[in-house]
Amino acid sequence: NAGVMQNPRHLVRRRGQEARLRCSPMKGHSHVYWYRQLPEEGLKFMVYLQKENIIDESGMPKERFSAEFPKEGPSILRIQQVVRGDSAAYFCASSRGQGAGGEQFFGPGTRLTVL
Amino acid sequence: QKEVEQDPGPLSVPEGAIVSLNCTYSNSAFQYFMWYRQYSRKGPELLMYTYSSGNKEDGRFTAQVDKSSKYISLFIRDSQPSDSATYLCAILTGGGNKLTFGTGTQLKVEL
């Protein structure tokens, strides 16, 4: 039973390029969450999605960041015109349900480096 | 004021020691408290979660919540080198749909 899968594991971009991070949830999970872990900081919530819907994007920066979870395929976190401050580890989690009944399982993360 | 505060450590203990990891939180309405373990360059994995107050035990691990002082703790008995990792406390917030994490405590268990 495969866990949460994320790719790529490592991504290097130059300033101004676009970064696309992919997340395939665990089988049977329809809830996806994205978190960011900056150096010396804890994990910070970014966005919560269900299939084709953004439920809570209160942690997403207002500009350049977007997320989707289409009916078919993985969830995508997209960062346009990356800057050095976007360098971080981005983790995706998935759950079967929501709230306390929905334990969030984390993927291995994508480490984004912006040159 | 941060919603969750955690001493970042690092914390170094000898093998076999009892480890105490702690967090404080700000909102007395929080009900669900989690402890995650994160090995270097890996994703967090859920160790334990507790609801409201009280203790929960799982093998060598005990999670404790004191709602009166807004304090949560994780105790590790008979610590092993394999316990060396970063331990993150987390609270379920945002209507139950997002986790708010402490900054993590880095633990090293030495032979």
mmCIF file of C-alpha atoms in Angstrom:
data_model
loop_
_atom_site.group_PDB
_atom_site.id
_atom_site.type_symbol
_atom_site.label_atom_id
_atom_site.label_comp_id
_atom_site.label_asym_id
_atom_site.label_seq_id
_atom_site.Cartn_x
_atom_site.Cartn_y
_atom_site.Cartn_z
ATOM 1 C CA ASN A 1 0.000 0.000 0.000
ATOM 2 C CA ALA A 2 1.926 2.995 -1.292
ATOM 3 C CA GLY A 3 2.104 6.060 0.896
ATOM 4 C CA VAL A 4 1.852 9.664 -0.184
ATOM 5 C CA MET A 5 4.083 10.232 -3.172
ATOM 6 C CA GLN A 6 5.705 13.492 -4.089
ATOM 7 C CA ASN A 7 7.822 14.384 -7.070
ATOM 8 C CA PRO A 8 10.279 15.577 -7.792
ATOM 9 C CA ARG A 9 12.152 15.014 -4.537
ATOM 10 C CA HIS A 10 14.588 17.770 -5.371
ATOM 11 C CA LEU A 11 13.970 20.725 -7.654
ATOM 12 C CA VAL A 12 16.386 23.469 -8.606
ATOM 13 C CA ARG A 13 15.108 26.617 -10.268
ATOM 14 C CA ARG A 14 16.607 29.964 -11.157
ATOM 15 C CA ARG A 15 14.945 33.152 -9.996
ATOM 16 C CA GLY A 16 11.962 33.996 -12.175
ATOM 17 C CA GLN A 17 11.269 30.425 -13.301
ATOM 18 C CA GLU A 18 8.204 28.377 -12.427
ATOM 19 C CA ALA A 19 8.171 25.443 -10.024
ATOM 20 C CA ARG A 20 5.585 22.668 -10.178
ATOM 21 C CA LEU A 21 5.366 20.241 -7.299
ATOM 22 C CA ARG A 22 3.229 17.123 -7.535
ATOM 23 C CA CYS A 23 1.517 15.069 -4.869
ATOM 24 C CA SER A 24 -0.308 11.765 -5.242
ATOM 25 C CA PRO A 25 -2.351 11.009 -2.116
ATOM 26 C CA MET A 26 -2.658 7.603 -0.540
ATOM 27 C CA LYS A 27 -5.184 5.285 -2.116
ATOM 28 C CA GLY A 28 -8.666 6.086 -0.871
ATOM 29 C CA HIS A 29 -7.717 9.551 0.359
ATOM 30 C CA SER A 30 -9.578 12.498 -1.098
ATOM 31 C CA HIS A 31 -8.210 15.266 1.132
ATOM 32 C CA VAL A 32 -4.853 16.881 0.376
ATOM 33 C CA TYR A 33 -2.864 19.430 2.380
ATOM 34 C CA TRP A 34 0.289 21.341 1.499
ATOM 35 C CA TYR A 35 2.783 22.548 4.118
ATOM 36 C CA ARG A 36 6.043 24.450 3.793
ATOM 37 C CA GLN A 37 9.079 24.037 6.027
ATOM 38 C CA LEU A 38 11.543 26.901 5.911
ATOM 39 C CA PRO A 39 15.010 26.563 7.464
ATOM 40 C CA GLU A 40 14.877 27.074 11.244
ATOM 41 C CA GLU A 41 11.082 27.229 11.148
ATOM 42 C CA GLY A 42 8.380 24.668 11.725
ATOM 43 C CA LEU A 43 5.960 23.308 9.202
ATOM 44 C CA LYS A 44 3.454 25.921 8.103
ATOM 45 C CA PHE A 45 0.071 25.117 6.621
ATOM 46 C CA MET A 46 -0.485 26.475 3.133
ATOM 47 C CA VAL A 47 -3.645 25.019 1.607
ATOM 48 C CA TYR A 48 -6.264 22.285 2.000
ATOM 49 C CA LEU A 49 -7.982 20.802 -1.043
ATOM 50 C CA GLN A 50 -10.530 18.198 -1.877
ATOM 51 C CA LYS A 51 -11.111 16.921 -5.394
ATOM 52 C CA GLU A 52 -11.621 19.960 -7.649
ATOM 53 C CA ASN A 53 -12.114 22.306 -4.689
ATOM 54 C CA ILE A 54 -9.916 24.555 -2.592
ATOM 55 C CA ILE A 55 -11.330 24.403 0.916
ATOM 56 C CA ASP A 56 -8.878 26.540 2.896
ATOM 57 C CA GLU A 57 -6.049 28.573 1.384
ATOM 58 C CA SER A 58 -5.452 30.800 4.380
ATOM 59 C CA GLY A 59 -1.737 29.915 4.476
ATOM 60 C CA MET A 60 -0.986 30.572 0.824
ATOM 61 C CA PRO A 61 0.996 33.676 -0.106
ATOM 62 C CA LYS A 62 -1.285 36.072 -1.961
ATOM 63 C CA GLU A 63 0.789 36.170 -5.116
ATOM 64 C CA ARG A 64 2.660 33.664 -7.295
ATOM 65 C CA PHE A 65 1.367 30.563 -5.467
ATOM 66 C CA SER A 66 -1.529 28.402 -6.585
ATOM 67 C CA ALA A 67 -2.744 24.880 -5.944
ATOM 68 C CA GLU A 68 -5.111 22.479 -7.578
ATOM 69 C CA PHE A 69 -6.399 18.959 -7.086
ATOM 70 C CA PRO A 70 -8.101 17.911 -10.313
ATOM 71 C CA LYS A 71 -10.643 15.156 -10.685
ATOM 72 C CA GLU A 72 -7.955 12.974 -12.260
ATOM 73 C CA GLY A 73 -4.275 13.072 -11.459
ATOM 74 C CA PRO A 74 -2.116 14.425 -8.687
ATOM 75 C CA SER A 75 -2.429 17.625 -6.722
ATOM 76 C CA ILE A 76 -0.153 20.375 -8.034
ATOM 77 C CA LEU A 77 1.426 23.229 -6.108
ATOM 78 C CA ARG A 78 2.604 25.862 -8.550
ATOM 79 C CA ILE A 79 4.985 28.688 -7.768
ATOM 80 C CA GLN A 80 5.435 31.299 -10.466
ATOM 81 C CA GLN A 81 8.443 33.575 -10.783
ATOM 82 C CA VAL A 82 10.296 31.939 -7.926
ATOM 83 C CA VAL A 83 12.495 33.989 -5.610
ATOM 84 C CA ARG A 84 15.274 32.879 -3.258
ATOM 85 C CA GLY A 85 12.910 33.097 -0.297
ATOM 86 C CA ASP A 86 10.830 30.282 -1.800
ATOM 87 C CA SER A 87 13.667 27.824 -1.121
ATOM 88 C CA ALA A 88 12.198 25.347 1.346
ATOM 89 C CA ALA A 89 10.911 21.820 1.789
ATOM 90 C CA TYR A 90 7.318 21.450 0.632
ATOM 91 C CA PHE A 91 5.341 18.608 2.140
ATOM 92 C CA CYS A 92 2.070 17.183 1.014
ATOM 93 C CA ALA A 93 -0.227 15.237 3.324
ATOM 94 C CA SER A 94 -3.410 13.340 2.637
ATOM 95 C CA SER A 95 -6.268 12.019 4.718
ATOM 96 C CA ARG A 96 -9.296 9.840 4.218
ATOM 97 C CA GLY A 97 -11.609 12.198 6.062
ATOM 98 C CA GLN A 98 -11.372 15.605 7.606
ATOM 99 C CA GLY A 99 -10.960 16.928 11.087
ATOM 100 C CA ALA A 100 -9.837 14.750 13.935
ATOM 101 C CA GLY A 101 -11.060 11.631 12.203
ATOM 102 C CA GLY A 102 -8.751 12.197 9.296
ATOM 103 C CA GLU A 103 -5.190 11.406 10.263
ATOM 104 C CA GLN A 104 -2.851 13.246 7.922
ATOM 105 C CA PHE A 105 -0.131 11.122 6.340
ATOM 106 C CA PHE A 106 2.847 13.017 4.993
ATOM 107 C CA GLY A 107 4.889 12.463 1.891
ATOM 108 C CA PRO A 108 8.694 12.647 1.767
ATOM 109 C CA GLY A 109 8.662 16.248 0.589
ATOM 110 C CA THR A 110 10.071 18.207 -2.338
ATOM 111 C CA ARG A 111 13.137 20.281 -1.600
ATOM 112 C CA LEU A 112 13.095 23.398 -3.725
ATOM 113 C CA THR A 113 16.287 25.356 -4.198
ATOM 114 C CA VAL A 114 16.137 28.706 -5.963
ATOM 115 C CA LEU A 115 19.449 29.923 -7.333
ATOM 116 C CA GLN B 1 1.563 35.321 20.385
ATOM 117 C CA LYS B 2 2.255 32.110 18.505
ATOM 118 C CA GLU B 3 -0.447 29.467 18.675
ATOM 119 C CA VAL B 4 2.105 26.774 19.564
ATOM 120 C CA GLU B 5 5.532 27.247 21.137
ATOM 121 C CA GLN B 6 8.205 24.603 21.403
ATOM 122 C CA ASP B 7 11.780 24.683 22.655
ATOM 123 C CA PRO B 8 13.939 23.905 19.601
ATOM 124 C CA GLY B 9 16.739 22.247 21.569
ATOM 125 C CA PRO B 10 18.931 20.536 20.572
ATOM 126 C CA LEU B 11 18.526 18.008 23.329
ATOM 127 C CA SER B 12 21.191 15.362 23.865
ATOM 128 C CA VAL B 13 20.653 12.428 26.237
ATOM 129 C CA PRO B 14 22.399 9.115 26.920
ATOM 130 C CA GLU B 15 20.832 5.865 25.777
ATOM 131 C CA GLY B 16 18.269 4.606 28.271
ATOM 132 C CA ALA B 17 17.351 8.047 29.593
ATOM 133 C CA ILE B 18 13.800 9.311 29.984
ATOM 134 C CA VAL B 19 13.157 12.164 27.587
ATOM 135 C CA SER B 20 10.617 14.912 28.181
ATOM 136 C CA LEU B 21 9.534 17.088 25.263
ATOM 137 C CA ASN B 22 7.136 19.972 25.795
ATOM 138 C CA CYS B 23 4.980 22.529 24.048
ATOM 139 C CA THR B 24 2.674 25.307 25.140
ATOM 140 C CA TYR B 25 -0.325 26.587 23.240
ATOM 141 C CA SER B 26 -2.357 29.738 23.378
ATOM 142 C CA ASN B 27 -6.004 28.895 22.706
ATOM 143 C CA SER B 28 -7.895 26.994 25.363
ATOM 144 C CA ALA B 29 -10.438 25.912 22.746
ATOM 145 C CA PHE B 30 -7.964 23.542 21.085
ATOM 146 C CA GLN B 31 -8.944 19.921 21.581
ATOM 147 C CA TYR B 32 -6.725 17.663 19.459
ATOM 148 C CA PHE B 33 -3.007 17.434 20.080
ATOM 149 C CA MET B 34 -0.494 15.463 18.051
ATOM 150 C CA TRP B 35 3.153 14.476 18.215
ATOM 151 C CA TYR B 36 5.037 13.839 14.992
ATOM 152 C CA ARG B 37 8.536 12.487 14.536
ATOM 153 C CA GLN B 38 10.648 13.641 11.610
ATOM 154 C CA TYR B 39 13.911 12.022 10.639
ATOM 155 C CA SER B 40 16.419 14.079 8.702
ATOM 156 C CA ARG B 41 15.341 14.672 5.082
ATOM 157 C CA LYS B 42 12.072 12.750 5.601
ATOM 158 C CA GLY B 43 8.418 13.645 6.021
ATOM 159 C CA PRO B 44 6.804 13.790 9.486
ATOM 160 C CA GLU B 45 5.149 10.639 10.796
ATOM 161 C CA LEU B 46 2.407 10.647 13.407
ATOM 162 C CA LEU B 47 3.468 9.142 16.727
ATOM 163 C CA MET B 48 0.453 9.811 18.905
ATOM 164 C CA TYR B 49 -2.523 12.031 19.305
ATOM 165 C CA THR B 50 -4.659 12.891 22.305
ATOM 166 C CA TYR B 51 -8.042 14.456 22.679
ATOM 167 C CA SER B 52 -8.692 16.998 25.423
ATOM 168 C CA SER B 53 -6.862 16.316 28.681
ATOM 169 C CA GLY B 54 -5.143 13.305 30.101
ATOM 170 C CA ASN B 55 -2.515 10.753 29.194
ATOM 171 C CA LYS B 56 -2.112 8.301 26.370
ATOM 172 C CA GLU B 57 0.494 5.573 26.334
ATOM 173 C CA ASP B 58 1.902 3.574 23.433
ATOM 174 C CA GLY B 59 4.887 1.398 24.197
ATOM 175 C CA ARG B 60 7.763 3.591 25.313
ATOM 176 C CA PHE B 61 5.880 6.786 24.450
ATOM 177 C CA THR B 62 3.435 8.707 26.639
ATOM 178 C CA ALA B 63 1.592 11.833 25.535
ATOM 179 C CA GLN B 64 0.132 14.126 28.166
ATOM 180 C CA VAL B 65 -2.136 17.168 27.918
ATOM 181 C CA ASP B 66 -2.704 19.645 30.737
ATOM 182 C CA LYS B 67 -5.456 21.950 29.543
ATOM 183 C CA SER B 68 -5.406 24.069 32.693
ATOM 184 C CA SER B 69 -1.876 25.220 31.936
ATOM 185 C CA LYS B 70 -2.102 24.752 28.130
ATOM 186 C CA TYR B 71 0.859 22.436 28.183
ATOM 187 C CA ILE B 72 1.470 19.268 26.177
ATOM 188 C CA SER B 73 4.239 16.771 26.741
ATOM 189 C CA LEU B 74 5.751 13.695 25.169
ATOM 190 C CA PHE B 75 7.758 11.312 27.329
ATOM 191 C CA ILE B 76 10.062 8.686 25.858
ATOM 192 C CA ARG B 77 11.192 5.931 28.193
ATOM 193 C CA ASP B 78 14.340 3.863 27.689
ATOM 194 C CA SER B 79 15.436 6.116 24.840
ATOM 195 C CA GLN B 80 17.327 4.514 21.956
ATOM 196 C CA PRO B 81 19.707 5.932 19.348
ATOM 197 C CA SER B 82 16.971 5.237 16.787
ATOM 198 C CA ASP B 83 14.819 7.822 18.600
ATOM 199 C CA SER B 84 17.221 10.526 17.401
ATOM 200 C CA ALA B 85 15.024 12.806 15.306
ATOM 201 C CA THR B 86 13.097 16.063 15.430
ATOM 202 C CA TYR B 87 9.865 15.884 17.400
ATOM 203 C CA LEU B 88 7.049 18.202 16.399
ATOM 204 C CA CYS B 89 3.993 18.962 18.451
ATOM 205 C CA ALA B 90 0.923 19.936 16.476
ATOM 206 C CA ILE B 91 -2.591 21.098 17.150
ATOM 207 C CA LEU B 92 -5.583 20.581 14.928
ATOM 208 C CA THR B 93 -6.930 24.049 14.168
ATOM 209 C CA GLY B 94 -8.820 25.838 11.417
ATOM 210 C CA GLY B 95 -12.061 24.061 12.117
ATOM 211 C CA GLY B 96 -10.265 20.739 12.233
ATOM 212 C CA ASN B 97 -8.730 20.946 8.805
ATOM 213 C CA LYS B 98 -5.178 22.054 9.345
ATOM 214 C CA LEU B 99 -2.291 21.290 11.642
ATOM 215 C CA THR B 100 -0.449 24.083 13.424
ATOM 216 C CA PHE B 101 3.032 22.886 14.335
ATOM 217 C CA GLY B 102 5.598 23.892 16.884
ATOM 218 C CA THR B 103 9.078 24.541 15.536
ATOM 219 C CA GLY B 104 10.254 21.075 16.597
ATOM 220 C CA THR B 105 12.763 19.831 19.174
ATOM 221 C CA GLN B 106 15.857 18.105 17.833
ATOM 222 C CA LEU B 107 16.714 15.061 19.968
ATOM 223 C CA LYS B 108 19.936 13.089 19.918
ATOM 224 C CA VAL B 109 20.257 9.863 21.913
ATOM 225 C CA GLU B 110 23.882 8.930 22.337
ATOM 226 C CA LEU B 111 25.398 5.500 22.965
#
